[in-house]
XYZ file of N, CA and C in Angstrom:
441
model
N 82.010 40.168 174.476
C 82.984 41.133 174.894
C 84.170 41.105 173.931
N 84.593 42.278 173.473
C 85.726 42.378 172.555
C 87.000 42.643 173.338
N 88.124 42.078 172.850
C 89.379 42.331 173.563
C 89.779 43.805 173.456
N 90.431 44.298 174.500
C 90.904 45.685 174.493
C 92.061 45.808 173.516
N 92.109 46.914 172.832
C 93.194 47.163 171.899
C 93.557 48.637 171.952
N 94.795 48.937 171.608
C 95.201 50.333 171.568
C 95.109 50.899 170.149
N 94.541 50.133 169.229
C 94.374 50.589 167.856
C 93.213 51.569 167.776
N 93.462 52.773 167.259
C 92.354 53.728 167.110
C 91.261 53.158 166.214
N 90.050 53.544 166.491
C 88.889 53.021 165.768
C 89.027 53.220 164.258
N 89.459 54.403 163.843
C 89.537 54.680 162.403
C 90.595 53.813 161.721
N 91.659 53.452 162.444
C 92.668 52.534 161.902
C 92.082 51.129 161.813
N 91.349 50.714 162.828
C 90.715 49.390 162.831
C 89.749 49.260 161.658
N 89.036 50.341 161.338
C 88.113 50.324 160.194
C 88.890 50.097 158.899
N 89.996 50.800 158.733
C 90.813 50.625 157.523
C 91.353 49.200 157.441
N 91.872 48.710 158.564
C 92.464 47.366 158.571
C 91.436 46.258 158.359
N 90.164 46.553 158.592
C 89.128 45.540 158.417
C 88.593 45.470 156.990
N 89.035 46.346 156.120
C 88.563 46.334 154.727
C 88.960 45.028 154.050
N 88.039 44.383 153.352
C 88.341 43.076 152.759
C 89.374 43.137 151.636
N 89.546 44.268 151.005
C 90.496 44.384 149.906
C 91.927 44.604 150.385
N 92.121 44.945 151.655
C 93.452 45.294 152.138
C 94.406 44.100 152.150
N 93.953 42.945 152.583
C 94.841 41.779 152.652
C 95.304 41.322 151.270
N 94.407 41.164 150.276
C 94.914 40.745 148.961
C 95.855 41.766 148.321
N 95.575 43.052 148.511
C 96.465 44.070 147.951
C 97.814 44.032 148.664
N 97.794 43.843 149.964
C 99.042 43.765 150.730
C 99.849 42.531 150.339
N 99.177 41.400 150.136
C 99.894 40.190 149.696
C 100.525 40.413 148.330
N 99.799 41.055 147.418
C 100.342 41.333 146.084
C 101.548 42.274 146.175
N 101.455 43.291 147.019
C 102.585 44.208 147.191
C 103.792 43.492 147.786
N 103.555 42.600 148.733
C 104.638 41.868 149.389
C 105.444 41.047 148.388
N 104.773 40.427 147.436
C 105.468 39.545 146.491
C 105.745 40.214 145.144
N 105.472 41.492 145.026
C 105.616 42.171 143.735
C 107.036 42.090 143.175
N 108.050 42.217 144.018
C 109.432 42.129 143.527
C 109.731 40.728 142.985
N 109.196 39.703 143.638
C 109.397 38.336 143.159
C 108.677 38.116 141.836
N 107.465 38.617 141.747
C 106.687 38.476 140.517
C 107.404 39.139 139.348
N 107.849 40.370 139.543
C 108.571 41.086 138.503
C 109.891 40.390 138.175
N 110.614 39.954 139.204
C 111.882 39.263 138.979
C 111.705 37.972 138.202
N 110.656 37.219 138.523
C 110.397 35.972 137.802
C 110.053 36.216 136.341
N 109.255 37.243 136.089
C 108.905 37.581 134.699
C 110.145 38.020 133.935
N 110.977 38.872 134.558
C 112.202 39.327 133.892
C 113.131 38.160 133.594
N 113.274 37.240 134.523
C 114.132 36.080 134.294
C 113.571 35.189 133.191
N 112.257 35.062 133.149
C 111.622 34.241 132.112
C 111.818 34.849 130.731
N 111.672 36.163 130.636
C 111.830 36.864 129.359
C 113.285 36.848 128.902
N 114.219 36.974 129.833
C 115.649 36.985 129.515
C 116.339 35.853 130.269
N 116.083 34.638 129.833
C 116.619 33.472 130.536
C 118.142 33.463 130.523
N 118.739 33.862 129.402
C 120.206 33.895 129.345
C 120.773 34.871 130.375
N 120.115 35.996 130.558
C 120.529 36.951 131.580
C 120.386 36.364 132.971
N 119.314 35.602 133.183
C 119.103 34.958 134.482
C 120.193 33.929 134.759
N 120.576 33.181 133.736
C 121.652 32.194 133.877
C 122.968 32.907 134.201
N 123.228 34.010 133.518
C 124.447 34.788 133.783
C 124.469 35.316 135.218
N 123.318 35.756 135.705
C 123.228 36.258 137.068
C 123.589 35.161 138.067
N 123.051 33.973 137.867
C 123.338 32.866 138.784
C 124.820 32.489 138.729
N 125.381 32.468 137.523
C 126.801 32.144 137.355
C 127.673 33.204 138.028
N 127.266 34.467 137.943
C 128.015 35.560 138.565
C 128.164 35.337 140.073
N 127.142 34.779 140.688
C 127.183 34.535 142.125
C 127.728 33.147 142.472
N 128.214 32.416 141.464
C 128.865 31.132 141.707
C 127.916 29.966 141.884
N 126.655 30.131 141.518
C 125.677 29.053 141.665
C 125.700 28.189 140.395
N 126.045 26.913 140.568
C 126.173 26.004 139.432
C 125.355 24.741 139.678
N 124.751 24.148 138.670
C 124.677 24.654 137.308
C 123.741 25.872 137.237
N 124.236 26.914 136.630
C 123.549 28.199 136.618
C 122.165 28.114 135.977
N 122.013 27.304 134.929
C 120.715 27.192 134.254
C 119.672 26.591 135.195
N 120.100 25.643 136.037
C 119.175 25.007 136.973
C 118.755 25.987 138.071
N 119.704 26.758 138.596
C 119.374 27.767 139.601
C 118.451 28.829 139.018
N 118.698 29.213 137.755
C 117.839 30.212 137.106
C 116.420 29.667 136.934
N 116.308 28.434 136.475
C 114.989 27.822 136.294
C 114.262 27.683 137.632
N 114.989 27.258 138.661
C 114.376 27.122 139.991
C 113.904 28.479 140.516
N 114.710 29.513 140.307
C 114.319 30.855 140.754
C 113.038 31.308 140.060
N 112.915 31.037 138.772
C 111.712 31.419 138.026
C 110.486 30.700 138.579
N 110.606 29.403 138.773
C 109.482 28.607 139.285
C 109.067 29.091 140.670
N 110.041 29.308 141.541
C 109.732 29.739 142.910
C 109.167 31.151 142.920
N 109.783 32.063 142.170
C 109.318 33.451 142.176
C 107.903 33.571 141.616
N 107.638 32.927 140.499
C 106.299 33.031 139.900
C 105.284 32.176 140.646
N 105.634 30.920 140.891
C 104.702 30.020 141.575
C 104.403 30.467 142.995
N 105.437 30.827 143.740
C 105.244 31.290 145.111
C 104.409 32.553 145.167
N 104.667 33.483 144.257
C 103.897 34.733 144.217
C 102.428 34.466 143.953
N 102.145 33.602 142.998
C 100.750 33.287 142.665
C 100.047 32.645 143.862
N 100.719 31.740 144.552
C 100.108 31.092 145.716
C 99.808 32.102 146.825
N 100.743 33.008 147.087
C 100.523 34.005 148.137
C 99.386 34.942 147.752
N 99.391 35.435 146.524
C 98.341 36.366 146.077
C 96.974 35.690 146.099
N 96.919 34.436 145.653
C 95.651 33.711 145.587
C 95.160 33.262 146.957
N 96.038 33.268 147.946
C 95.646 32.813 149.277
C 95.484 31.307 149.356
N 96.169 30.584 148.493
C 96.117 29.121 148.458
C 97.501 28.572 148.764
N 97.596 27.630 149.667
C 98.895 27.064 150.063
C 99.909 28.181 150.308
N 99.472 29.187 151.038
C 100.321 30.351 151.306
C 101.607 29.922 152.003
N 101.527 28.936 152.874
C 102.715 28.442 153.565
C 103.764 27.957 152.572
N 103.321 27.316 151.489
C 104.239 26.790 150.490
C 104.836 27.921 149.654
N 103.970 28.817 149.179
C 104.449 29.935 148.365
C 105.381 30.847 149.141
N 104.946 31.265 150.323
C 105.768 32.157 151.149
C 107.023 31.448 151.638
N 106.902 30.164 151.951
C 108.066 29.398 152.383
C 109.115 29.295 151.291
N 108.672 29.000 150.077
C 109.608 28.937 148.950
C 110.278 30.274 148.688
N 109.490 31.341 148.731
C 110.052 32.674 148.523
C 111.017 33.041 149.652
N 110.690 32.620 150.869
C 111.576 32.882 152.004
C 112.907 32.156 151.882
N 112.864 30.900 151.465
C 114.101 30.130 151.286
C 114.932 30.739 150.156
N 114.284 31.086 149.047
C 114.985 31.730 147.929
C 115.642 33.030 148.390
N 114.927 33.798 149.190
C 115.465 35.059 149.698
C 116.646 34.810 150.634
N 116.553 33.797 151.481
C 117.658 33.468 152.390
C 118.908 33.071 151.612
N 118.739 32.245 150.579
C 119.884 31.844 149.756
C 120.491 33.069 149.085
N 119.649 33.920 148.519
C 120.174 35.091 147.812
C 120.866 36.063 148.758
N 120.344 36.224 149.976
C 120.998 37.160 150.892
C 122.337 36.621 151.383
N 122.468 35.305 151.500
C 123.746 34.730 151.908
C 124.778 34.774 150.785
N 124.310 34.638 149.549
C 125.218 34.618 148.408
C 125.550 36.028 147.926
N 124.533 36.877 147.783
C 124.734 38.188 147.166
C 125.006 39.306 148.162
N 124.622 39.134 149.405
C 124.786 40.198 150.397
C 125.698 39.760 151.537
N 126.810 39.157 151.194
C 127.754 38.654 152.196
C 128.604 39.806 152.746
N 127.962 40.649 153.526
C 128.609 41.851 154.055
C 129.837 41.538 154.911
N 129.851 40.362 155.542
C 130.957 39.968 156.399
C 132.258 39.783 155.619
N 132.153 39.624 154.291
C 133.343 39.432 153.458
C 133.706 40.702 152.689
N 133.054 41.820 153.022
C 133.289 43.060 152.290
C 133.776 44.141 153.243
N 134.176 45.260 152.659
C 134.649 46.372 153.487
C 134.200 47.694 152.867
N 134.309 48.743 153.674
C 133.999 50.081 153.199
C 132.538 50.255 152.805
N 132.343 51.018 151.738
C 130.990 51.329 151.273
C 130.249 50.080 150.790
N 130.971 49.147 150.161
C 130.345 47.900 149.700
C 129.763 47.127 150.886
N 130.471 47.141 152.004
C 129.978 46.471 153.218
C 128.701 47.150 153.717
N 128.683 48.464 153.699
C 127.523 49.233 154.136
C 126.300 48.874 153.289
N 126.467 48.862 151.971
C 125.363 48.548 151.047
C 124.892 47.111 151.257
N 125.828 46.174 151.342
C 125.477 44.761 151.503
C 124.799 44.508 152.853
N 125.243 45.197 153.892
C 124.627 45.040 155.212
C 123.177 45.500 155.179
N 122.927 46.660 154.588
C 121.549 47.148 154.471
C 120.689 46.179 153.678
N 121.193 45.718 152.542
C 120.425 44.788 151.706
C 120.154 43.481 152.452
N 121.143 42.995 153.197
C 120.982 41.756 153.960
C 119.814 41.871 154.929
N 119.787 42.958 155.688
C 118.742 43.098 156.706
C 117.396 43.495 156.105
N 117.389 44.142 154.943
C 116.127 44.362 154.231
C 115.538 43.030 153.796
N 116.387 42.135 153.314
C 115.919 40.806 152.924
C 115.428 40.011 154.134
N 116.109 40.170 155.251
C 115.665 39.505 156.481
C 114.272 39.998 156.873
N 114.030 41.291 156.744
C 112.696 41.850 157.010
C 111.656 41.313 156.046
N 112.039 41.120 154.795
C 111.125 40.548 153.810
C 110.758 39.119 154.188
N 111.729 38.347 154.645
C 111.442 36.980 155.099
C 110.446 37.024 156.261
N 110.637 37.957 157.182
C 109.696 38.096 158.305
C 108.294 38.434 157.799
N 108.192 39.290 156.801
C 106.890 39.611 156.214
C 106.239 38.385 155.596
N 107.040 37.544 154.951
C 106.501 36.310 154.365
C 106.003 35.364 155.453
N 106.701 35.320 156.569
C 106.225 34.510 157.701
C 104.907 35.069 158.217
N 104.845 36.381 158.399
C 103.637 37.010 158.948
C 102.415 36.804 158.053
N 102.604 36.836 156.730
C 101.459 36.644 155.834
C 100.955 35.205 155.888
N 101.785 34.294 156.359
C 101.404 32.888 156.471
C 100.622 32.598 157.743
N 100.850 33.353 158.795
C 100.250 33.069 160.099
C 98.721 33.001 160.074
N 97.993 33.938 159.443
C 96.528 33.810 159.463
C 96.040 32.516 158.836
N 96.763 32.002 157.844
C 96.334 30.778 157.181
C 96.678 29.549 158.004
N 97.793 29.589 158.736
C 98.196 28.418 159.514
C 97.390 28.294 160.802
N 96.724 29.366 161.217
C 95.957 29.304 162.461
C 94.606 28.608 162.277
N 94.268 28.293 161.048
C 93.013 27.591 160.772
C 93.322 26.115 160.565
N 93.462 25.405 161.661
C 93.847 23.996 161.599
C 92.749 23.158 160.967
N 93.168 22.115 160.304
C 92.230 21.151 159.736
C 91.472 20.473 160.874
N 90.211 20.154 160.671
C 89.475 19.434 161.718
C 90.169 18.117 162.045
N 90.274 17.827 163.330
C 90.885 16.576 163.752
C 92.377 16.636 163.919
N 93.010 17.761 163.562
C 94.448 17.887 163.714
C 94.729 18.587 165.032
N 95.556 17.969 165.833
C 95.927 18.547 167.112
C 97.261 19.282 166.941
N 97.298 20.506 167.437
C 98.522 21.292 167.350
C 99.350 21.103 168.605
N 100.635 20.980 168.412
C 101.555 20.905 169.543
C 102.593 21.986 169.366
N 102.845 22.705 170.436
C 103.840 23.783 170.399
C 104.968 23.498 171.348
């Protein structure tokens, strides 16, 4: 017996396609992948960006961002240690939204823009959590889960 669902059959067929999950994971991390490549190609620009937001030592923050953006993206796309890749990207996103989108310290139009960006980043973090759930539900044999 299959569980009842309100998903139309034709939508369920689309969602069951094996290529949909890897393409969706790649789309989810595409901004990180592109950002990591851009920072790698223009490391001095990446260092300047970190310094602009007051993160010191800026070279270390830039290097960490590159490692997390590229490494985390590859892990999520490959479906390996997704919890680690998505977790790293989520933490990086949380730090950036607190530093760069501090809407509470702004006013007028700048506050409006920063508020939107803050909550867009929050939604991205939620997406990273959601992409991790299918992988975390497959517990290792012998491991007992406690909630």
